[in-house]
mmCIF file of N, CA and C in Angstrom:
data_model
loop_
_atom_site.group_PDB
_atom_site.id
_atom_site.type_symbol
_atom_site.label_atom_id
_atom_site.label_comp_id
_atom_site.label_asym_id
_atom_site.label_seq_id
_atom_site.Cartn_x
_atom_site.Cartn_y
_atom_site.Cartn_z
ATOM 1 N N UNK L 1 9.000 71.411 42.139
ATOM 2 C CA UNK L 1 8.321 72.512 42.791
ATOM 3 C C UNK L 1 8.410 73.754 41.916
ATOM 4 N N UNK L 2 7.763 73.356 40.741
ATOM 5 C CA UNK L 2 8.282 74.394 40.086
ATOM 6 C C UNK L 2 7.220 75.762 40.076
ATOM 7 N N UNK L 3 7.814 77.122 40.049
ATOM 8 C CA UNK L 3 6.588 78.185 40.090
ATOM 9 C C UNK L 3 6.454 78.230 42.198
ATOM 10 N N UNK L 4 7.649 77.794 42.585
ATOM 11 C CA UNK L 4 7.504 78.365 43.965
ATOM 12 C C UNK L 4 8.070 79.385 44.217
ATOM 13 N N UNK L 5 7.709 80.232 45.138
ATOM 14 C CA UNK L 5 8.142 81.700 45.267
ATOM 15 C C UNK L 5 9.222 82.039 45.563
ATOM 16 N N UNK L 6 9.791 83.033 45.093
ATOM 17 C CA UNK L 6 11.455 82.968 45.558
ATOM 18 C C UNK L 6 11.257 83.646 47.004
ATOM 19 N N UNK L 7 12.444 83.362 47.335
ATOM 20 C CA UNK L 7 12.634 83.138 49.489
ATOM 21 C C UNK L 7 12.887 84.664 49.637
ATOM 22 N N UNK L 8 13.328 85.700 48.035
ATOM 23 C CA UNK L 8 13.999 86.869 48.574
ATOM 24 C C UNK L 8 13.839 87.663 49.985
ATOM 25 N N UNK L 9 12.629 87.930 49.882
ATOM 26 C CA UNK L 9 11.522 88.650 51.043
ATOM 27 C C UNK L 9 11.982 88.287 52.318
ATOM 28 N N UNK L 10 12.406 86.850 52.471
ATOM 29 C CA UNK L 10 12.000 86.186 53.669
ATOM 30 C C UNK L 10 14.101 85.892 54.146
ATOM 31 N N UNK L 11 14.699 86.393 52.654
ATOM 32 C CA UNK L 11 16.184 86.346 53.259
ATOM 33 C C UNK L 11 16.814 84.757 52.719
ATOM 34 N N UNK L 12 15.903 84.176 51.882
ATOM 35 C CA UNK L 12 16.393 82.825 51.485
ATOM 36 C C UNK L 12 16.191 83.111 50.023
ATOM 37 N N UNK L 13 17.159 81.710 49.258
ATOM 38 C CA UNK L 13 17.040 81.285 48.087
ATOM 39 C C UNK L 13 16.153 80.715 47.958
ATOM 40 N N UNK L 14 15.428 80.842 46.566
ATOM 41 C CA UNK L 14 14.561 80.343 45.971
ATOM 42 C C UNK L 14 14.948 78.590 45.841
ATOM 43 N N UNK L 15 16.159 77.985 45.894
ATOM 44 C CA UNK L 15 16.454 77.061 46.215
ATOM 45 C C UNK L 15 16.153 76.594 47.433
ATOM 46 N N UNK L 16 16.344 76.979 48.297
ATOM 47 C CA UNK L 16 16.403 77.128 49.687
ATOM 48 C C UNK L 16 15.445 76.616 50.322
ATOM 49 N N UNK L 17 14.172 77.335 49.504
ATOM 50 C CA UNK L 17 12.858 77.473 49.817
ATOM 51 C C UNK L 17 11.801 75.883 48.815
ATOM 52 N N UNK L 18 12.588 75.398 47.999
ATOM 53 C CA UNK L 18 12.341 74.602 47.111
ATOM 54 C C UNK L 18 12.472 73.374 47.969
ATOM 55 N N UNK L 19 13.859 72.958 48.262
ATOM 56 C CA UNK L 19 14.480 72.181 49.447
ATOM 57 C C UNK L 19 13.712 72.015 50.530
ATOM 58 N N UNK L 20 13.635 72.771 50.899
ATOM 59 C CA UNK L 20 13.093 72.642 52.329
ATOM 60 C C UNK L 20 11.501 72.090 52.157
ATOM 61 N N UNK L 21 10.654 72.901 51.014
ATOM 62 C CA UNK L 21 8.877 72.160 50.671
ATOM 63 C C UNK L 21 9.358 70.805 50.294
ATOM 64 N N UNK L 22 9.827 70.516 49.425
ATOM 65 C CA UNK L 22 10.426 69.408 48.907
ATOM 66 C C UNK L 22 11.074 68.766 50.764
ATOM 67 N N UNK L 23 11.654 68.374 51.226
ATOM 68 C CA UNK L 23 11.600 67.720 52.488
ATOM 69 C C UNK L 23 10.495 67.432 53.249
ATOM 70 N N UNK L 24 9.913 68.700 53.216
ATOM 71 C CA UNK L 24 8.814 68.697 54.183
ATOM 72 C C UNK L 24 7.555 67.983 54.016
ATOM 73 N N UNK L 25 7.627 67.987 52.636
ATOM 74 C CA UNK L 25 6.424 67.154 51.933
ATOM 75 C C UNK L 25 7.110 65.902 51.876
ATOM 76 N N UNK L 26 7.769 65.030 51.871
ATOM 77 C CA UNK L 26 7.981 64.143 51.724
ATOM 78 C C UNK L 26 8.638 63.216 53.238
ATOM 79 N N UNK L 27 8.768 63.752 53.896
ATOM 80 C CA UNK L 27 8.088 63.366 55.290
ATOM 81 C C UNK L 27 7.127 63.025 55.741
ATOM 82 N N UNK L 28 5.745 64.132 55.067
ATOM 83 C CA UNK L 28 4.269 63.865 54.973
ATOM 84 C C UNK L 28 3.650 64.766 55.728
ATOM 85 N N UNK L 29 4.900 65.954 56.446
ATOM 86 C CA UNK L 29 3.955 67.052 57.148
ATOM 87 C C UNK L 29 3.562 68.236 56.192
ATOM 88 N N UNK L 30 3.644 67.935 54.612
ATOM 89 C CA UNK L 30 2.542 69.402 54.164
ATOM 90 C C UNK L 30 2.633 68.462 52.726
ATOM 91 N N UNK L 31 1.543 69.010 52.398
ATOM 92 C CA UNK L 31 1.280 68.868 50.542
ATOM 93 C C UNK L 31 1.090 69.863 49.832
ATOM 94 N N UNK L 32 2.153 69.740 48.712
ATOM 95 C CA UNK L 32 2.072 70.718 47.915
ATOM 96 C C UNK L 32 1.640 70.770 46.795
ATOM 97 N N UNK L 33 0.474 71.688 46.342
ATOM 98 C CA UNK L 33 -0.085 71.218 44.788
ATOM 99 C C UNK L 33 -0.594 72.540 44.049
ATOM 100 N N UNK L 34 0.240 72.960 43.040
ATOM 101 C CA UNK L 34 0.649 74.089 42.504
ATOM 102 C C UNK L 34 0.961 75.216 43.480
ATOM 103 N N UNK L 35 0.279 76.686 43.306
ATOM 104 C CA UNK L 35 0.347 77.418 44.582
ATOM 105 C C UNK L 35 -0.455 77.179 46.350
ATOM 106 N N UNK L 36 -0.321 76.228 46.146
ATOM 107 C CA UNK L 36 -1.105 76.085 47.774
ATOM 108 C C UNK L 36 -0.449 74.631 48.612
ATOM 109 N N UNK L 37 -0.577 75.266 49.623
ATOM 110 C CA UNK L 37 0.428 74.268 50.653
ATOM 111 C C UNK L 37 -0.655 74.065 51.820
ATOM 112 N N UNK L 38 -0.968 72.775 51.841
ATOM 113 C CA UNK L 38 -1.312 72.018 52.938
ATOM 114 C C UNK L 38 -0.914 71.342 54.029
ATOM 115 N N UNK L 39 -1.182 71.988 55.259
ATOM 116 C CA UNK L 39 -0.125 71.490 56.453
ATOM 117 C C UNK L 39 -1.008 70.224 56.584
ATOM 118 N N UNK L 40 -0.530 69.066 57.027
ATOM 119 C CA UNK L 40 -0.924 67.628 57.626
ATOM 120 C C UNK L 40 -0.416 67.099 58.847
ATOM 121 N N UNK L 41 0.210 67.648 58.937
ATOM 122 C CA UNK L 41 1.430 67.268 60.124
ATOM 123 C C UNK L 41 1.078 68.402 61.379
ATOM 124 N N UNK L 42 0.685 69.215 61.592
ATOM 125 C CA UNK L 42 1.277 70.250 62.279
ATOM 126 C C UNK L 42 1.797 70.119 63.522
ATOM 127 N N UNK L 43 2.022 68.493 64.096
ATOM 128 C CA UNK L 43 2.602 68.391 65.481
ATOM 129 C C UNK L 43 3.852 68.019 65.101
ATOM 130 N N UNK L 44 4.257 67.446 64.136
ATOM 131 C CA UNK L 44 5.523 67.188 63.552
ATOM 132 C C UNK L 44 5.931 68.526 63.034
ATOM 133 N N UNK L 45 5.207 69.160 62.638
ATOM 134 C CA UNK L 45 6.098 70.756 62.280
ATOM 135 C C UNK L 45 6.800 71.432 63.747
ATOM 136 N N UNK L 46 5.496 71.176 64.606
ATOM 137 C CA UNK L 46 5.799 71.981 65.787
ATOM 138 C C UNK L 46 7.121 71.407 66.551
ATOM 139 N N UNK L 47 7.178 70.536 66.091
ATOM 140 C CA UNK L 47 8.278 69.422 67.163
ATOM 141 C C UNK L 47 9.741 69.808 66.340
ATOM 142 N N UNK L 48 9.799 69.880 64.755
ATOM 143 C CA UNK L 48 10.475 70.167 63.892
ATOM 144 C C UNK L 48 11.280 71.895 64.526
ATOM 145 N N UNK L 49 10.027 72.577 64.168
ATOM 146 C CA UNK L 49 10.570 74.135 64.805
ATOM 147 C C UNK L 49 11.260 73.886 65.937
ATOM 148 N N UNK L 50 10.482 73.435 66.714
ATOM 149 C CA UNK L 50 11.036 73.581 68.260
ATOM 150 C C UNK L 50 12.815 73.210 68.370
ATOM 151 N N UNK L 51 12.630 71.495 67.773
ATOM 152 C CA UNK L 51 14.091 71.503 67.610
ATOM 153 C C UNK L 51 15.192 72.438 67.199
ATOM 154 N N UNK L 52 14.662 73.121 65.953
ATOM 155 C CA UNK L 52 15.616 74.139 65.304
ATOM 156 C C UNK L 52 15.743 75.203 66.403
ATOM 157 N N UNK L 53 14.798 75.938 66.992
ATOM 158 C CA UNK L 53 14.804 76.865 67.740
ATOM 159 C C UNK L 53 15.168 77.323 69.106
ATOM 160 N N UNK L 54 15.203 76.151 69.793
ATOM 161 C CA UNK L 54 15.600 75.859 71.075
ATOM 162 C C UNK L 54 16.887 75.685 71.459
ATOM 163 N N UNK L 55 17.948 76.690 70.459
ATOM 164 C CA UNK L 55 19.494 76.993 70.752
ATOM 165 C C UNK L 55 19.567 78.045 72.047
#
């Protein structure tokens, strides 16, 4: 993932942020191809968030 944006802005590592596209794409809910990210999934994202969020 190389040439992805660093997370500063958003409070994450540029690692962080690498990791996580890198997972996410390889699950099959987004594609990534240079600067542009394609969601495919977005009910698996939504189900994804929800889990995280629903503390």
């Amino acid at each position: 993932m190389r040439g992805v944006f660093g997370g500063a802005h958003l409070g994450l590592t540029s690692e962080t942020v690498t990791r996580t596209l890198t997972f996410l794409q390889g699950e099959g809910m987004i594609l990534v191809d240079g600067k542009q990210i394609t969601f495919l999934e977005l009910d698996k994202l939504e189900m994804l968030a929800a889990q995280i969020y629903s503390t």
